[in-house]
Short mmCIF file of C-alpha atoms in Angstrom, two decimals:
data_model
loop_
_atom_site.label_atom_id
_atom_site.label_comp_id
_atom_site.label_asym_id
_atom_site.label_seq_id
_atom_site.Cartn_x
_atom_site.Cartn_y
_atom_site.Cartn_z
CA MET A 1 -9.80 16.05 0.05
CA ASN A 2 -11.47 15.13 -3.23
CA ALA A 3 -11.06 15.11 -6.87
CA ASP A 4 -11.92 18.74 -7.20
CA ASN A 5 -9.33 19.82 -4.44
CA HIS A 6 -5.92 18.70 -5.30
CA TRP A 7 -3.21 19.70 -2.49
CA HIS A 8 -0.26 19.20 -4.81
CA LEU A 9 1.00 18.20 -8.02
CA ILE A 10 2.66 15.40 -6.49
CA PRO A 11 0.58 12.70 -5.32
CA TYR A 12 1.04 11.39 -1.40
CA THR A 13 2.64 8.03 -1.70
CA ILE A 14 1.94 5.47 0.61
CA ALA A 15 3.75 1.96 0.59
CA ILE A 16 2.15 -1.07 2.40
CA ALA A 17 4.93 -3.33 3.66
CA HIS A 18 5.92 -6.08 5.84
CA GLN A 19 8.46 -8.86 5.40
CA LYS A 20 5.81 -11.45 6.61
CA GLY A 21 3.16 -12.55 4.05
CA GLY A 22 -0.41 -13.03 5.34
CA VAL A 23 -0.72 -10.02 7.32
CA GLY A 24 -3.04 -8.25 5.01
CA LYS A 25 -0.80 -5.93 2.92
CA THR A 26 -2.66 -6.56 -0.14
CA THR A 27 -6.09 -6.38 1.33
CA THR A 28 -5.20 -3.15 2.74
CA ALA A 29 -3.79 -1.72 -0.24
CA LEU A 30 -6.78 -2.82 -2.19
CA THR A 31 -9.68 -2.05 0.32
CA VAL A 32 -8.16 1.35 1.10
CA GLY A 33 -7.81 2.41 -2.39
CA ALA A 34 -11.39 1.61 -2.87
CA CYS A 35 -12.44 3.63 0.13
CA LEU A 36 -10.49 6.69 -0.99
CA ALA A 37 -12.08 6.18 -4.64
CA GLU A 38 -15.57 5.98 -2.92
CA GLN A 39 -14.71 9.44 -1.31
CA LYS A 40 -13.66 10.89 -4.92
CA VAL A 41 -10.04 10.72 -4.15
CA HIS A 42 -8.30 9.75 -7.46
CA THR A 43 -6.00 7.11 -6.55
CA LEU A 44 -3.56 4.83 -8.06
CA LEU A 45 -2.45 1.55 -6.97
CA ILE A 46 0.94 0.12 -7.76
CA ASP A 47 1.30 -3.70 -7.49
CA LEU A 48 5.12 -4.34 -6.70
CA ASP A 49 4.17 -8.10 -5.88
CA PRO A 50 5.08 -10.72 -8.49
CA SER A 51 2.39 -12.85 -7.21
CA LEU A 52 -0.36 -10.24 -8.89
CA ASN A 53 -2.74 -10.57 -6.23
CA LEU A 54 -3.44 -6.70 -5.99
CA THR A 55 -3.85 -6.87 -9.95
CA THR A 56 -6.33 -9.60 -10.02
CA GLY A 57 -8.01 -7.87 -6.86
CA VAL A 58 -9.38 -5.18 -9.22
CA GLY A 59 -10.42 -7.78 -11.68
CA LEU A 60 -7.60 -7.67 -14.40
CA PRO A 61 -6.81 -11.13 -15.81
CA PRO A 62 -3.13 -11.82 -15.67
CA ASN A 63 -3.18 -12.96 -19.45
CA LEU A 64 -4.15 -9.64 -20.34
CA ILE A 65 -1.50 -7.77 -18.88
CA ASP A 66 1.62 -6.85 -21.19
CA GLU A 67 3.07 -3.81 -19.51
CA THR A 68 4.11 -3.37 -15.82
CA LEU A 69 6.39 -1.26 -13.90
CA ALA A 70 8.92 -3.43 -15.34
CA GLU A 71 8.53 -2.76 -18.66
CA VAL A 72 8.38 1.04 -17.79
CA LEU A 73 11.76 0.88 -15.81
CA LEU A 74 13.82 -1.51 -18.04
CA ALA A 75 12.12 -1.12 -21.61
CA GLY A 76 11.09 2.52 -21.87
CA THR A 77 7.37 1.81 -21.75
CA SER A 78 5.28 4.99 -21.18
CA LEU A 79 3.33 5.21 -18.22
CA GLU A 80 0.22 6.02 -20.51
CA ASN A 81 0.45 2.41 -21.63
CA ALA A 82 1.00 0.87 -18.50
CA ILE A 83 -1.47 2.29 -16.05
CA ARG A 84 -4.79 0.61 -16.51
CA SER A 85 -8.43 1.93 -15.55
CA THR A 86 -10.40 -0.31 -13.35
CA SER A 87 -14.21 -0.83 -13.45
CA TYR A 88 -14.07 1.56 -10.39
CA GLU A 89 -14.50 5.29 -10.76
CA ASN A 90 -11.31 7.08 -9.51
CA LEU A 91 -9.41 3.79 -9.01
CA ASP A 92 -6.57 3.18 -11.41
CA ILE A 93 -3.79 0.70 -11.31
CA LEU A 94 0.03 0.07 -12.46
CA PRO A 95 -0.45 -3.88 -12.37
CA SER A 96 2.18 -6.45 -11.86
CA GLY A 97 3.02 -9.17 -14.12
CA PRO A 98 5.66 -11.89 -14.93
CA GLY A 99 8.53 -9.17 -15.57
CA MET A 100 8.27 -8.01 -11.84
CA VAL A 101 10.66 -11.18 -11.08
CA SER A 102 13.41 -10.09 -13.26
CA LEU A 103 12.88 -6.52 -12.16
CA SER A 104 13.86 -7.17 -8.68
CA ARG A 105 16.98 -8.98 -10.01
CA GLN A 106 18.02 -6.11 -12.42
CA LEU A 107 17.47 -3.28 -10.01
CA HIS A 108 20.52 -4.25 -8.09
CA SER A 109 22.80 -3.49 -11.40
CA ARG A 110 21.24 0.30 -11.79
CA PRO A 111 22.96 2.94 -10.33
CA SER A 112 20.92 4.62 -7.49
CA TYR A 113 17.99 2.43 -8.44
CA GLU A 114 16.30 3.21 -5.11
CA THR A 115 15.35 6.58 -6.66
CA LEU A 116 13.80 5.34 -9.92
CA LEU A 117 10.16 5.24 -8.66
CA ARG A 118 10.29 8.13 -6.86
CA LYS A 119 11.25 9.85 -10.00
CA LEU A 120 8.50 7.93 -11.94
CA ILE A 121 5.90 9.60 -9.32
CA ASN A 122 7.28 12.94 -9.92
CA HIS A 123 6.34 12.40 -13.67
CA GLN A 124 3.57 14.88 -15.05
CA ARG A 125 1.26 11.94 -15.55
CA MET A 126 1.07 11.09 -12.11
CA SER A 127 -0.26 14.67 -11.43
CA VAL A 128 -3.82 13.62 -11.89
CA TYR A 129 -3.82 11.30 -8.63
CA GLU A 130 -4.00 12.48 -5.26
CA VAL A 131 -2.80 9.24 -3.37
CA ILE A 132 -0.76 6.41 -4.61
CA LEU A 133 -0.78 3.03 -2.53
CA ILE A 134 1.94 0.70 -3.39
CA ASP A 135 1.50 -3.06 -2.53
CA CYS A 136 4.93 -4.37 -1.58
CA PRO A 137 6.01 -8.16 -1.82
CA PRO A 138 6.35 -10.00 1.42
CA MET A 139 10.07 -9.82 1.75
CA LEU A 140 12.70 -6.96 2.01
CA ASP A 141 14.06 -7.02 -1.49
CA ALA A 142 14.86 -4.30 -4.09
CA LEU A 143 11.22 -3.80 -4.93
CA THR A 144 10.39 -3.00 -1.22
CA ILE A 145 13.41 -0.79 -0.85
CA LEU A 146 12.07 0.79 -4.32
CA ALA A 147 8.67 1.62 -2.59
CA LEU A 148 9.80 2.92 0.62
CA SER A 149 12.46 5.12 -1.03
CA ALA A 150 9.63 6.69 -3.08
CA ALA A 151 6.99 6.80 -0.08
CA ASP A 152 5.77 9.65 2.17
CA LEU A 153 4.47 6.97 4.79
CA ALA A 154 4.79 3.21 5.21
CA ILE A 155 1.58 1.41 6.44
CA ILE A 156 2.94 -1.80 8.38
CA PRO A 157 0.06 -4.27 8.52
CA THR A 158 0.61 -6.65 11.72
CA GLN A 159 -1.19 -9.14 13.56
CA CYS A 160 -1.33 -9.43 17.33
CA GLU A 161 0.82 -12.83 16.68
CA TYR A 162 4.36 -13.53 17.88
CA TYR A 163 5.96 -14.06 14.77
CA SER A 164 4.18 -11.02 13.22
CA LEU A 165 5.49 -8.86 16.00
CA GLN A 166 8.91 -10.59 15.88
CA ALA A 167 9.40 -9.20 12.11
CA LEU A 168 8.78 -5.72 13.03
CA GLU A 169 12.39 -4.97 13.87
CA SER A 170 13.51 -5.74 10.61
CA MET A 171 11.16 -3.52 9.03
CA PHE A 172 12.17 -0.75 11.51
CA ARG A 173 15.97 -1.23 10.56
CA LEU A 174 15.24 -0.92 6.69
CA ILE A 175 13.20 2.24 7.70
CA ARG A 176 16.07 3.68 9.38
CA LEU A 177 18.48 2.79 6.57
CA ILE A 178 16.18 4.25 3.93
CA ARG A 179 15.71 7.22 6.07
CA ALA A 180 19.48 7.74 6.35
CA LYS A 181 20.19 7.25 2.94
CA ASN A 182 17.51 8.71 0.51
CA ASN A 183 14.43 9.34 2.06
CA ALA A 184 14.71 11.28 5.12
CA GLN A 185 10.87 12.33 5.32
CA LEU A 186 9.63 8.76 5.54
CA ARG A 187 7.20 8.13 8.10
CA TYR A 188 5.44 4.78 9.46
CA ARG A 189 2.39 3.80 11.14
CA LEU A 190 1.45 0.38 12.38
CA LEU A 191 -1.97 -1.12 11.43
CA VAL A 192 -3.53 -4.12 13.56
CA THR A 193 -5.32 -6.61 11.17
CA MET A 194 -7.08 -9.85 11.81
CA PHE A 195 -7.75 -8.34 15.31
CA ASP A 196 -9.87 -10.45 17.66
CA ARG A 197 -10.64 -8.10 20.32
CA ARG A 198 -12.47 -10.80 22.53
CA GLY A 199 -9.37 -13.02 22.45
CA LYS A 200 -7.13 -12.47 25.66
CA PHE A 201 -3.76 -13.01 23.85
CA HIS A 202 -4.70 -10.63 21.25
CA ALA A 203 -5.90 -7.93 23.56
CA ARG A 204 -2.79 -8.40 25.66
CA VAL A 205 -0.49 -7.87 22.69
CA PHE A 206 -2.39 -4.93 21.29
CA GLU A 207 -1.83 -3.25 24.81
CA LEU A 208 1.97 -3.76 24.44
CA LEU A 209 1.59 -2.25 20.86
CA ARG A 210 -0.18 0.75 22.36
CA GLU A 211 2.23 0.98 25.13
CA HIS A 212 5.56 0.99 22.83
CA TYR A 213 4.16 2.43 19.61
CA SER A 214 1.35 4.80 20.70
CA ASN A 215 2.32 7.54 18.25
CA ALA A 216 2.76 5.22 15.30
CA LEU A 217 -0.30 2.90 15.88
CA PHE A 218 -3.61 3.68 13.74
CA LYS A 219 -6.77 4.01 16.05
CA ALA A 220 -8.48 1.95 13.55
CA THR A 221 -7.98 -1.98 13.63
CA ILE A 222 -9.10 -4.53 11.01
CA GLY A 223 -11.15 -7.43 12.79
CA PHE A 224 -11.10 -10.78 11.22
CA ASP A 225 -13.88 -11.29 8.69
CA THR A 226 -14.57 -14.47 6.37
CA ARG A 227 -15.88 -11.94 3.83
CA VAL A 228 -12.30 -10.87 2.98
CA ARG A 229 -11.49 -14.20 1.65
CA GLU A 230 -14.75 -14.40 -0.44
CA SER A 231 -13.82 -10.84 -1.88
CA GLN A 232 -10.51 -12.08 -2.72
CA MET A 233 -11.75 -15.15 -4.65
CA ALA A 234 -14.42 -13.03 -6.38
CA GLY A 235 -11.73 -10.50 -7.49
CA ILE A 236 -13.88 -7.54 -6.08
CA PRO A 237 -12.70 -5.02 -3.49
CA LEU A 238 -14.16 -5.79 -0.08
CA THR A 239 -16.24 -2.69 0.21
CA ILE A 240 -18.06 -3.21 -2.95
CA PHE A 241 -18.16 -7.15 -2.71
CA SER A 242 -19.68 -6.76 0.93
CA PRO A 243 -20.18 -3.08 1.74
CA ASN A 244 -21.84 -3.72 5.04
CA CYS A 245 -19.61 -6.23 6.64
CA ARG A 246 -17.33 -5.59 9.64
CA ALA A 247 -14.13 -5.60 8.01
CA ALA A 248 -15.37 -3.27 5.19
CA GLU A 249 -16.71 -0.82 8.00
CA HIS A 250 -13.23 -1.31 9.96
CA TYR A 251 -11.49 0.06 6.39
CA ARG A 252 -13.70 2.94 5.85
CA SER A 253 -12.70 4.21 9.75
CA LEU A 254 -8.96 3.47 8.82
CA SER A 255 -9.42 5.47 5.59
CA LYS A 256 -10.93 8.29 7.15
CA GLU A 257 -8.15 8.26 9.76
CA LEU A 258 -5.63 7.95 7.01
CA LEU A 259 -6.97 11.16 4.99
CA PHE A 260 -6.92 13.23 8.30
CA TYR A 261 -3.33 12.04 8.94
CA VAL A 262 -2.70 12.83 5.25
CA GLN A 263 -4.34 16.29 5.25
CA LYS A 264 -2.34 17.19 8.53
CA LYS A 265 1.17 16.31 6.86
CA ARG A 266 0.21 18.15 3.81
CA SER A 267 -0.83 21.20 5.75
CA GLU A 268 2.43 21.15 7.68
CA GLY A 269 4.46 20.71 4.35
CA ALA A 270 5.67 17.24 5.10
#
């Protein structure tokens, strides 16, 4: 898959979601986006998290952001005005901003709000993208429901830690609800992040994940790497900030596995 070989006029949409913070959602969205862009896959990032971490992660200063998804859905701002180019070829972003907090509150009063983002993704303006990556807030609120209702695939980053695993059942319940209500085709995959393969507890939990979710677990795992935090502080995607670090290589492996998965689903018509 590359920018010269579009499979479909509608981009393949991936939501990165988990109700627990600190599991690597934003890092995954940003780094996978950068990896896909490296492979000449025209990619759009959508930042649904009011914290703006994905937006600042591509180097956009918050004070220069006037238009976000909130303005598109609530005030009729055009996608052309809201989508921003980044400093990286093949990578654009629909940024977050202060209006995202009010968007979450106001969505509940809109009839069938769950389908609003899906309709937006079907817009002709979006046909230039092959993949859309949505960074969800660390809660199962209206914004996460909006993203999952629009997604073909949910990536659920999880650590091999008790509290992270405990929160998975809430994610699975929400996915079942969304499948039943408005997105029967939604699939999910678990991604192990901040993994210490040498740690006995992590290794034991990872084996449990493989035992129970073998068909929904990425083969690639993301190891703990201090360069991730350094890249966040610099506002530069990890694979550009430290291209040869361990986590960057792990994310490249993940991106290749993800592209293979997406190609397979596209060929199946899923």
